[in-house]
PDB file of C-alpha atoms in Angstrom:
ATOM      1  CA  MET A   1      30.842 154.615 143.092  1.00 82.00           C
ATOM      2  CA  SER A   2      27.182 153.992 143.954  1.00 84.00           C
ATOM      3  CA  TRP A   3      26.437 156.676 140.850  1.00 88.00           C
ATOM      4  CA  ASN A   4      22.865 156.466 138.885  1.00 88.00           C
ATOM      5  CA  PRO A   5      23.575 159.669 135.773  1.00 90.00           C
ATOM      6  CA  ARG A   6      22.544 159.867 133.004  1.00 92.00           C
ATOM      7  CA  ILE A   7      24.907 159.335 130.702  1.00 95.00           C
ATOM      8  CA  GLU A   8      24.952 161.708 128.055  1.00 95.00           C
ATOM      9  CA  ILE A   9      26.800 160.538 124.344  1.00 95.00           C
ATOM     10  CA  ALA A  10      27.987 164.856 122.677  1.00 92.00           C
ATOM     11  CA  MET A  11      29.671 167.652 122.494  1.00 83.00           C
ATOM     12  CA  ARG A  12      33.172 167.697 121.214  1.00 80.00           C
ATOM     13  CA  GLY A  13      32.124 167.014 116.872  1.00 84.00           C
ATOM     14  CA  GLU A  14      28.974 164.833 116.172  1.00 93.00           C
ATOM     15  CA  PRO A  15      28.672 161.381 117.649  1.00 95.00           C
ATOM     16  CA  SER A  16      27.367 159.045 115.726  1.00 96.00           C
ATOM     17  CA  MET A  17      30.122 160.308 112.992  1.00 94.00           C
ATOM     18  CA  ASN A  18      32.215 157.320 114.877  1.00 94.00           C
ATOM     19  CA  PRO A  19      32.069 154.494 112.617  1.00 95.00           C
ATOM     20  CA  LYS A  20      31.314 152.502 115.282  1.00 96.00           C
ATOM     21  CA  PHE A  21      29.329 154.600 117.799  1.00 97.00           C
ATOM     22  CA  ILE A  22      26.598 151.563 116.992  1.00 98.00           C
ATOM     23  CA  GLU A  23      29.154 149.485 118.556  1.00 98.00           C
ATOM     24  CA  LEU A  24      30.033 152.259 121.902  1.00 96.00           C
ATOM     25  CA  VAL A  25      26.600 152.600 122.993  1.00 98.00           C
ATOM     26  CA  ALA A  26      26.147 148.961 123.107  1.00 98.00           C
ATOM     27  CA  ILE A  27      29.602 148.912 125.623  1.00 98.00           C
ATOM     28  CA  LEU A  28      28.030 151.230 127.809  1.00 96.00           C
ATOM     29  CA  ARG A  29      24.609 149.485 127.930  1.00 97.00           C
ATOM     30  CA  LYS A  30      26.624 145.961 128.715  1.00 97.00           C
ATOM     31  CA  MET A  31      29.127 147.956 131.309  1.00 95.00           C
ATOM     32  CA  LEU A  32      26.224 150.046 132.189  1.00 94.00           C
ATOM     33  CA  PRO A  33      22.914 147.998 132.590  1.00 94.00           C
ATOM     34  CA  LYS A  34      20.443 150.738 134.157  1.00 92.00           C
ATOM     35  CA  HIS A  35      22.165 154.129 133.700  1.00 94.00           C
ATOM     36  CA  GLN A  36      20.185 156.406 130.956  1.00 95.00           C
ATOM     37  CA  LEU A  37      21.455 156.642 128.183  1.00 97.00           C
ATOM     38  CA  MET A  38      21.355 159.400 125.221  1.00 97.00           C
ATOM     39  CA  MET A  39      22.892 159.973 122.757  1.00 97.00           C
ATOM     40  CA  THR A  40      22.307 163.703 121.359  1.00 95.00           C
ATOM     41  CA  SER A  41      23.248 164.235 117.007  1.00 95.00           C
ATOM     42  CA  ASN A  42      22.509 166.286 114.483  1.00 93.00           C
ATOM     43  CA  GLY A  43      20.860 163.696 112.696  1.00 94.00           C
ATOM     44  CA  SER A  44      24.507 163.047 110.322  1.00 94.00           C
ATOM     45  CA  GLY A  45      24.928 159.334 111.122  1.00 95.00           C
ATOM     46  CA  TYR A  46      21.553 158.065 111.361  1.00 95.00           C
ATOM     47  CA  ILE A  47      20.948 158.858 106.708  1.00 94.00           C
ATOM     48  CA  LYS A  48      22.363 155.287 106.391  1.00 94.00           C
ATOM     49  CA  ALA A  49      18.997 152.723 106.938  1.00 93.00           C
ATOM     50  CA  GLY A  50      19.330 151.108 110.040  1.00 94.00           C
ATOM     51  CA  ASN A  51      21.320 153.120 111.934  1.00 96.00           C
ATOM     52  CA  ILE A  52      18.791 154.495 114.869  1.00 96.00           C
ATOM     53  CA  GLN A  53      17.110 151.160 114.621  1.00 96.00           C
ATOM     54  CA  LYS A  54      20.263 149.509 116.028  1.00 97.00           C
ATOM     55  CA  VAL A  55      21.424 151.999 117.984  1.00 97.00           C
ATOM     56  CA  PHE A  56      18.019 151.705 120.397  1.00 97.00           C
ATOM     57  CA  GLN A  57      19.156 147.834 119.949  1.00 97.00           C
ATOM     58  CA  ALA A  58      22.080 148.092 121.383  1.00 98.00           C
ATOM     59  CA  GLY A  59      20.948 149.451 124.407  1.00 97.00           C
ATOM     60  CA  LEU A  60      20.370 153.689 124.238  1.00 97.00           C
ATOM     61  CA  ASP A  61      17.050 155.491 125.921  1.00 97.00           C
ATOM     62  CA  ILE A  62      16.793 158.562 124.153  1.00 97.00           C
ATOM     63  CA  LEU A  63      16.999 159.435 120.803  1.00 97.00           C
ATOM     64  CA  ALA A  64      17.618 163.294 120.625  1.00 96.00           C
ATOM     65  CA  LEU A  65      18.589 165.138 116.910  1.00 95.00           C
ATOM     66  CA  ASP A  66      19.345 168.226 116.431  1.00 91.00           C
ATOM     67  CA  LYS A  67      17.241 170.370 113.798  1.00 88.00           C
ATOM     68  CA  TYR A  68      19.166 173.033 111.850  1.00 81.00           C
ATOM     69  CA  ALA A  69      17.383 175.585 109.000  1.00 70.00           C
ATOM     70  CA  ASP A  70      20.555 175.115 106.995  1.00 73.00           C
ATOM     71  CA  ILE A  71      21.127 171.032 106.635  1.00 77.00           C
ATOM     72  CA  ASP A  72      17.855 168.828 106.161  1.00 87.00           C
ATOM     73  CA  PHE A  73      20.432 165.851 108.164  1.00 93.00           C
ATOM     74  CA  VAL A  74      16.817 164.773 110.623  1.00 93.00           C
ATOM     75  CA  ASP A  75      14.549 164.804 107.992  1.00 90.00           C
ATOM     76  CA  ARG A  76      16.313 162.612 105.820  1.00 92.00           C
ATOM     77  CA  ALA A  77      17.408 160.599 109.102  1.00 92.00           C
ATOM     78  CA  LEU A  78      13.597 159.884 110.144  1.00 91.00           C
ATOM     79  CA  LYS A  79      12.261 159.294 106.061  1.00 91.00           C
ATOM     80  CA  ASN A  80      13.750 156.383 107.127  1.00 89.00           C
ATOM     81  CA  LEU A  81      11.400 155.355 109.970  1.00 91.00           C
ATOM     82  CA  THR A  82       7.481 154.066 109.282  1.00 92.00           C
ATOM     83  CA  VAL A  83       5.729 156.481 111.375  1.00 90.00           C
ATOM     84  CA  PHE A  84       2.052 155.993 113.061  1.00 92.00           C
ATOM     85  CA  THR A  85       0.542 159.057 113.922  1.00 91.00           C
ATOM     86  CA  ASN A  86      -2.716 159.029 116.026  1.00 88.00           C
ATOM     87  CA  ASP A  87      -6.392 160.267 116.818  1.00 84.00           C
ATOM     88  CA  ALA A  88      -3.878 162.754 119.223  1.00 82.00           C
ATOM     89  CA  GLY A  89      -1.518 163.730 116.907  1.00 82.00           C
ATOM     90  CA  LEU A  90       0.818 162.067 118.806  1.00 89.00           C
ATOM     91  CA  LYS A  91       3.840 159.934 116.903  1.00 92.00           C
ATOM     92  CA  SER A  92       5.215 156.363 117.366  1.00 93.00           C
ATOM     93  CA  TRP A  93       7.295 153.903 115.413  1.00 92.00           C
ATOM     94  CA  SER A  94       7.601 150.368 116.693  1.00 89.00           C
ATOM     95  CA  GLY A  95       6.160 151.789 120.182  1.00 88.00           C
ATOM     96  CA  LEU A  96       9.003 154.224 120.389  1.00 92.00           C
ATOM     97  CA  PRO A  97       7.258 157.774 120.627  1.00 94.00           C
ATOM     98  CA  ILE A  98       8.515 160.650 118.310  1.00 94.00           C
ATOM     99  CA  TYR A  99       8.552 163.529 120.416  1.00 94.00           C
ATOM    100  CA  ASP A 100       8.360 167.635 118.884  1.00 91.00           C
ATOM    101  CA  TYR A 101      10.207 169.643 121.497  1.00 92.00           C
ATOM    102  CA  PRO A 102       9.997 171.896 122.819  1.00 89.00           C
ATOM    103  CA  THR A 103       5.866 172.409 121.213  1.00 89.00           C
ATOM    104  CA  GLN A 104       5.434 169.184 123.473  1.00 92.00           C
ATOM    105  CA  PRO A 105       7.336 169.038 127.018  1.00 91.00           C
ATOM    106  CA  ASP A 106       7.424 165.877 127.274  1.00 92.00           C
ATOM    107  CA  GLY A 107      10.032 165.256 124.725  1.00 93.00           C
ATOM    108  CA  ASN A 108      12.509 167.559 126.782  1.00 92.00           C
ATOM    109  CA  PRO A 109      15.601 165.220 126.622  1.00 92.00           C
ATOM    110  CA  HIS A 110      16.937 165.763 129.431  1.00 88.00           C
ATOM    111  CA  ARG A 111      14.788 164.321 131.894  1.00 86.00           C
ATOM    112  CA  ARG A 112      14.529 160.593 133.690  1.00 87.00           C
ATOM    113  CA  ILE A 113      11.858 158.454 131.720  1.00 88.00           C
ATOM    114  CA  LYS A 114      11.386 155.193 131.975  1.00 88.00           C
ATOM    115  CA  GLY A 115      11.664 153.733 128.036  1.00 91.00           C
ATOM    116  CA  LYS A 116      12.765 154.855 125.034  1.00 95.00           C
ATOM    117  CA  MET A 117      12.120 157.634 123.450  1.00 95.00           C
ATOM    118  CA  LEU A 118      13.098 159.150 120.056  1.00 96.00           C
ATOM    119  CA  THR A 119      12.419 163.532 120.038  1.00 95.00           C
ATOM    120  CA  VAL A 120      13.140 165.919 117.327  1.00 94.00           C
ATOM    121  CA  ILE A 121      14.561 168.940 119.122  1.00 92.00           C
ATOM    122  CA  HIS A 122      13.455 172.209 116.479  1.00 87.00           C
ATOM    123  CA  ASP A 123      16.997 174.718 115.977  1.00 81.00           C
ATOM    124  CA  ILE A 124      17.723 176.559 118.457  1.00 72.00           C
ATOM    125  CA  ALA A 125      18.154 179.984 117.045  1.00 69.00           C
ATOM    126  CA  THR A 126      14.141 180.147 116.569  1.00 72.00           C
ATOM    127  CA  ASN A 127      13.278 178.224 119.877  1.00 66.00           C
ATOM    128  CA  SER A 128      11.869 181.459 122.214  1.00 67.00           C
ATOM    129  CA  LYS A 129      10.770 178.009 125.254  1.00 68.00           C
ATOM    130  CA  GLY A 130      13.234 174.745 126.746  1.00 65.00           C
ATOM    131  CA  THR A 131      16.028 173.713 127.944  1.00 67.00           C
ATOM    132  CA  HIS A 132      17.850 174.175 123.846  1.00 67.00           C
ATOM    133  CA  ALA A 133      16.060 177.757 123.370  1.00 66.00           C
ATOM    134  CA  LYS A 134      19.827 179.579 124.574  1.00 75.00           C
ATOM    135  CA  LEU A 135      23.026 180.181 122.899  1.00 80.00           C
ATOM    136  CA  LEU A 136      25.699 180.113 125.634  1.00 89.00           C
ATOM    137  CA  ASN A 137      28.948 181.519 124.197  1.00 93.00           C
ATOM    138  CA  HIS A 138      30.735 178.665 126.006  1.00 92.00           C
ATOM    139  CA  CYS A 139      33.448 180.877 127.793  1.00 94.00           C
ATOM    140  CA  GLY A 140      34.852 182.782 125.051  1.00 93.00           C
ATOM    141  CA  ALA A 141      34.985 180.321 122.616  1.00 92.00           C
ATOM    142  CA  ALA A 142      31.101 180.284 120.921  1.00 92.00           C
ATOM    143  CA  ALA A 143      30.885 184.705 120.893  1.00 94.00           C
ATOM    144  CA  PRO A 144      32.156 186.702 122.411  1.00 96.00           C
ATOM    145  CA  LEU A 145      32.147 187.476 126.886  1.00 96.00           C
ATOM    146  CA  ASN A 146      29.775 187.908 128.225  1.00 96.00           C
ATOM    147  CA  TYR A 147      29.545 189.388 132.226  1.00 96.00           C
ATOM    148  CA  SER A 148      26.190 189.101 132.171  1.00 95.00           C
ATOM    149  CA  LYS A 149      26.601 186.474 135.381  1.00 95.00           C
ATOM    150  CA  GLU A 150      29.389 188.464 137.114  1.00 95.00           C
ATOM    151  CA  GLY A 151      28.977 187.767 140.996  1.00 95.00           C
ATOM    152  CA  LYS A 152      26.534 184.477 141.190  1.00 95.00           C
ATOM    153  CA  ARG A 153      26.562 180.923 141.363  1.00 95.00           C
ATOM    154  CA  CYS A 154      27.533 178.548 139.054  1.00 95.00           C
ATOM    155  CA  ALA A 155      25.886 174.575 139.402  1.00 94.00           C
ATOM    156  CA  LYS A 156      27.868 172.805 136.245  1.00 94.00           C
ATOM    157  CA  PRO A 157      30.851 171.397 138.695  1.00 95.00           C
ATOM    158  CA  PHE A 158      28.541 170.417 140.937  1.00 95.00           C
ATOM    159  CA  ARG A 159      26.595 168.478 138.740  1.00 92.00           C
ATOM    160  CA  GLU A 160      28.422 167.394 135.900  1.00 93.00           C
ATOM    161  CA  LEU A 161      31.428 165.375 134.548  1.00 94.00           C
ATOM    162  CA  SER A 162      32.156 166.077 130.987  1.00 93.00           C
ATOM    163  CA  PHE A 163      34.770 164.070 129.720  1.00 94.00           C
ATOM    164  CA  HIS A 164      36.531 164.404 125.789  1.00 92.00           C
ATOM    165  CA  TYR A 165      37.120 161.409 123.175  1.00 89.00           C
ATOM    166  CA  ASN A 166      40.497 160.674 124.570  1.00 93.00           C
ATOM    167  CA  GLY A 167      39.936 161.265 128.812  1.00 95.00           C
ATOM    168  CA  ASP A 168      40.644 163.974 129.335  1.00 97.00           C
ATOM    169  CA  VAL A 169      38.036 166.029 131.965  1.00 97.00           C
ATOM    170  CA  ALA A 170      37.433 169.520 131.408  1.00 96.00           C
ATOM    171  CA  LEU A 171      35.630 172.257 134.542  1.00 97.00           C
ATOM    172  CA  CYS A 172      32.358 171.401 132.355  1.00 95.00           C
ATOM    173  CA  CYS A 173      30.696 171.461 129.275  1.00 92.00           C
ATOM    174  CA  ASN A 174      31.309 175.121 128.329  1.00 93.00           C
ATOM    175  CA  ASP A 175      34.967 174.635 128.433  1.00 95.00           C
ATOM    176  CA  TRP A 176      35.185 174.159 125.195  1.00 90.00           C
ATOM    177  CA  ARG A 177      38.313 174.773 125.016  1.00 94.00           C
ATOM    178  CA  GLY A 178      39.679 172.347 128.217  1.00 95.00           C
ATOM    179  CA  VAL A 179      40.813 176.121 129.341  1.00 96.00           C
ATOM    180  CA  TYR A 180      40.761 174.402 132.956  1.00 97.00           C
ATOM    181  CA  ASP A 181      42.405 171.175 133.565  1.00 97.00           C
ATOM    182  CA  CYS A 182      40.505 168.673 135.658  1.00 98.00           C
ATOM    183  CA  GLY A 183      42.299 165.365 134.932  1.00 97.00           C
ATOM    184  CA  ASN A 184      42.350 162.008 132.989  1.00 98.00           C
ATOM    185  CA  ILE A 185      40.332 159.378 133.333  1.00 96.00           C
ATOM    186  CA  HIS A 186      43.386 157.045 131.562  1.00 97.00           C
ATOM    187  CA  LYS A 187      45.508 158.370 134.374  1.00 98.00           C
ATOM    188  CA  LEU A 188      43.637 158.923 137.260  1.00 98.00           C
ATOM    189  CA  ARG A 189      40.382 157.185 139.142  1.00 96.00           C
ATOM    190  CA  LEU A 190      36.491 159.147 138.138  1.00 95.00           C
ATOM    191  CA  ASP A 191      36.632 159.525 142.420  1.00 95.00           C
ATOM    192  CA  GLU A 192      40.531 161.044 142.360  1.00 97.00           C
ATOM    193  CA  ILE A 193      39.265 163.590 139.420  1.00 98.00           C
ATOM    194  CA  TRP A 194      35.199 164.153 140.602  1.00 97.00           C
ATOM    195  CA  GLN A 195      37.762 164.993 144.587  1.00 96.00           C
ATOM    196  CA  GLY A 196      40.025 166.356 143.921  1.00 97.00           C
ATOM    197  CA  LYS A 197      42.346 169.627 143.394  1.00 97.00           C
ATOM    198  CA  PRO A 198      40.866 170.961 139.876  1.00 98.00           C
ATOM    199  CA  PHE A 199      37.262 170.418 141.088  1.00 98.00           C
ATOM    200  CA  THR A 200      36.838 171.264 144.429  1.00 97.00           C
ATOM    201  CA  LEU A 201      39.230 175.044 143.976  1.00 98.00           C
ATOM    202  CA  ALA A 202      36.667 175.317 141.328  1.00 98.00           C
ATOM    203  CA  ARG A 203      33.456 174.659 142.826  1.00 97.00           C
ATOM    204  CA  LYS A 204      34.527 176.768 146.574  1.00 97.00           C
ATOM    205  CA  ALA A 205      35.400 180.050 144.238  1.00 98.00           C
ATOM    206  CA  LEU A 206      32.235 179.345 142.306  1.00 97.00           C
ATOM    207  CA  TYR A 207      29.934 178.744 144.679  1.00 96.00           C
ATOM    208  CA  ASN A 208      30.443 181.851 146.768  1.00 96.00           C
ATOM    209  CA  GLY A 209      29.735 184.044 142.580  1.00 96.00           C
ATOM    210  CA  GLN A 210      33.886 183.915 141.431  1.00 97.00           C
ATOM    211  CA  ARG A 211      33.626 183.835 138.533  1.00 97.00           C
ATOM    212  CA  THR A 212      36.880 186.060 138.178  1.00 97.00           C
ATOM    213  CA  PHE A 213      39.080 183.441 136.460  1.00 97.00           C
ATOM    214  CA  LYS A 214      39.202 181.111 133.031  1.00 96.00           C
ATOM    215  CA  PRO A 215      37.355 178.954 131.313  1.00 96.00           C
ATOM    216  CA  CYS A 216      34.504 181.464 134.040  1.00 97.00           C
ATOM    217  CA  LEU A 217      35.770 184.804 132.964  1.00 97.00           C
ATOM    218  CA  GLY A 218      33.178 185.890 130.880  1.00 96.00           C
ATOM    219  CA  CYS A 219      31.565 182.604 130.034  1.00 96.00           C
ATOM    220  CA  ASN A 220      27.249 184.077 130.957  1.00 95.00           C
ATOM    221  CA  ALA A 221      26.030 179.839 132.158  1.00 93.00           C
ATOM    222  CA  THR A 222      23.028 180.011 134.054  1.00 88.00           C
ATOM    223  CA  SER A 223      22.918 177.248 136.989  1.00 87.00           C
ATOM    224  CA  TYR A 224      19.245 176.178 138.251  1.00 83.00           C
ATOM    225  CA  ARG A 225      18.657 175.734 141.352  1.00 85.00           C
ATOM    226  CA  ALA A 226      22.407 176.882 142.362  1.00 89.00           C
ATOM    227  CA  GLY A 227      21.037 178.140 145.647  1.00 86.00           C
ATOM    228  CA  PHE A 228      21.043 173.969 147.017  1.00 89.00           C
ATOM    229  CA  LEU A 229      25.147 174.193 146.378  1.00 91.00           C
ATOM    230  CA  PRO A 230      26.900 172.191 147.168  1.00 89.00           C
ATOM    231  CA  ASP A 231      23.779 169.556 148.462  1.00 89.00           C
ATOM    232  CA  LYS A 232      20.878 168.879 147.344  1.00 84.00           C
ATOM    233  CA  LYS A 233      19.349 170.561 150.642  1.00 88.00           C
ATOM    234  CA  GLY A 234      21.340 173.824 150.467  1.00 87.00           C
ATOM    235  CA  LYS A 235      22.055 172.702 154.324  1.00 90.00           C
ATOM    236  CA  GLU A 236      25.882 172.725 152.881  1.00 91.00           C
ATOM    237  CA  THR A 237      28.800 175.968 152.943  1.00 93.00           C
ATOM    238  CA  LEU A 238      31.561 176.621 150.989  1.00 95.00           C
ATOM    239  CA  PRO A 239      33.775 178.782 151.661  1.00 96.00           C
ATOM    240  CA  MET A 240      35.788 181.242 149.615  1.00 97.00           C
ATOM    241  CA  PRO A 241      39.112 180.047 148.614  1.00 98.00           C
ATOM    242  CA  THR A 242      41.934 180.830 150.263  1.00 98.00           C
ATOM    243  CA  GLU A 243      44.920 183.298 148.566  1.00 98.00           C
ATOM    244  CA  ALA A 244      46.994 180.058 148.373  1.00 98.00           C
ATOM    245  CA  GLU A 245      44.084 178.664 146.932  1.00 98.00           C
ATOM    246  CA  TRP A 246      43.217 181.524 144.110  1.00 98.00           C
ATOM    247  CA  ILE A 247      47.266 181.665 143.157  1.00 98.00           C
ATOM    248  CA  GLU A 248      46.095 176.989 142.754  1.00 98.00           C
ATOM    249  CA  ILE A 249      43.340 177.775 141.150  1.00 98.00           C
ATOM    250  CA  HIS A 250      44.981 180.342 138.391  1.00 97.00           C
ATOM    251  CA  LYS A 251      47.668 178.154 137.945  1.00 97.00           C
ATOM    252  CA  ILE A 252      45.329 175.830 136.695  1.00 97.00           C
ATOM    253  CA  ALA A 253      43.500 178.322 134.432  1.00 96.00           C
ATOM    254  CA  GLU A 254      46.839 179.827 132.882  1.00 95.00           C
ATOM    255  CA  ALA A 255      48.921 175.856 132.311  1.00 96.00           C
ATOM    256  CA  PRO A 256      48.074 174.966 128.118  1.00 95.00           C
ATOM    257  CA  ALA A 257      44.240 174.703 127.050  1.00 95.00           C
ATOM    258  CA  LEU A 258      43.629 170.561 126.617  1.00 95.00           C
ATOM    259  CA  THR A 259      42.743 171.615 123.044  1.00 92.00           C
ATOM    260  CA  PRO A 260      44.524 173.521 121.315  1.00 91.00           C
ATOM    261  CA  ILE A 261      42.570 176.847 120.552  1.00 91.00           C
ATOM    262  CA  ILE A 262      41.782 178.707 117.710  1.00 91.00           C
ATOM    263  CA  TRP A 263      41.192 182.614 118.105  1.00 92.00           C
ATOM    264  CA  ARG A 264      37.737 183.770 117.120  1.00 93.00           C
ATOM    265  CA  GLU A 265      38.047 187.073 115.889  1.00 94.00           C
ATOM    266  CA  TRP A 266      36.365 189.307 118.213  1.00 93.00           C
ATOM    267  CA  GLU A 267      39.850 187.598 120.264  1.00 91.00           C
ATOM    268  CA  LYS A 268      41.854 188.954 117.890  1.00 84.00           C
TER     269      LYS A 268
END
């Protein structure tokens, strides 16, 4: 399809706990030799000595280690490395830069870089800046519904494609439960999913700020550069869904979720 996306291995569980995660990174690298590969991890799978070395050797470009106050996986993983600090206070391991984010802005893992890097991200509960400084409600699955973004556009279905482990595709990374089913990569081609009816209808609604259907109803995700939607120069527009299209949107949204739902206390 001539796409050049950044591939991130994350979400829906800790990726480094998959016993074949290094092998899977190697497969991705073989199939996508020019794409940036990133993994977001809590560090648990990297406690085993040698795994950080092996995953970079397999082809990973960016390892983002999320550090949490109540677990020490990241510290234990980093103890396996011989870290050097230069006169400017910059850390590295085997020539690979190690950043402390957001203290060091260059450690932002969500940017295109040339080369490889390891970045340690501060506990999201204590961050006050950077791309990891805001907790979202994951459409009500992580925190109660929040209507503060009602009427605001959302860019996620225009800019990301999130695959579950079994090939299911939900509307976005915040649709943790898979309330809005956009297809499955084992049944449809990539272009059939991306340009399919579920995505197309949701984009029409969200371009017009209509967060009035599940999972977007009460989602507090903030979008960046939403004014440029649906194209990067902001020259194209999308019409509001027709009455018939709204019926289809709600039909998709009200179907059984891709993941069995465990109801939270605030939902009971």
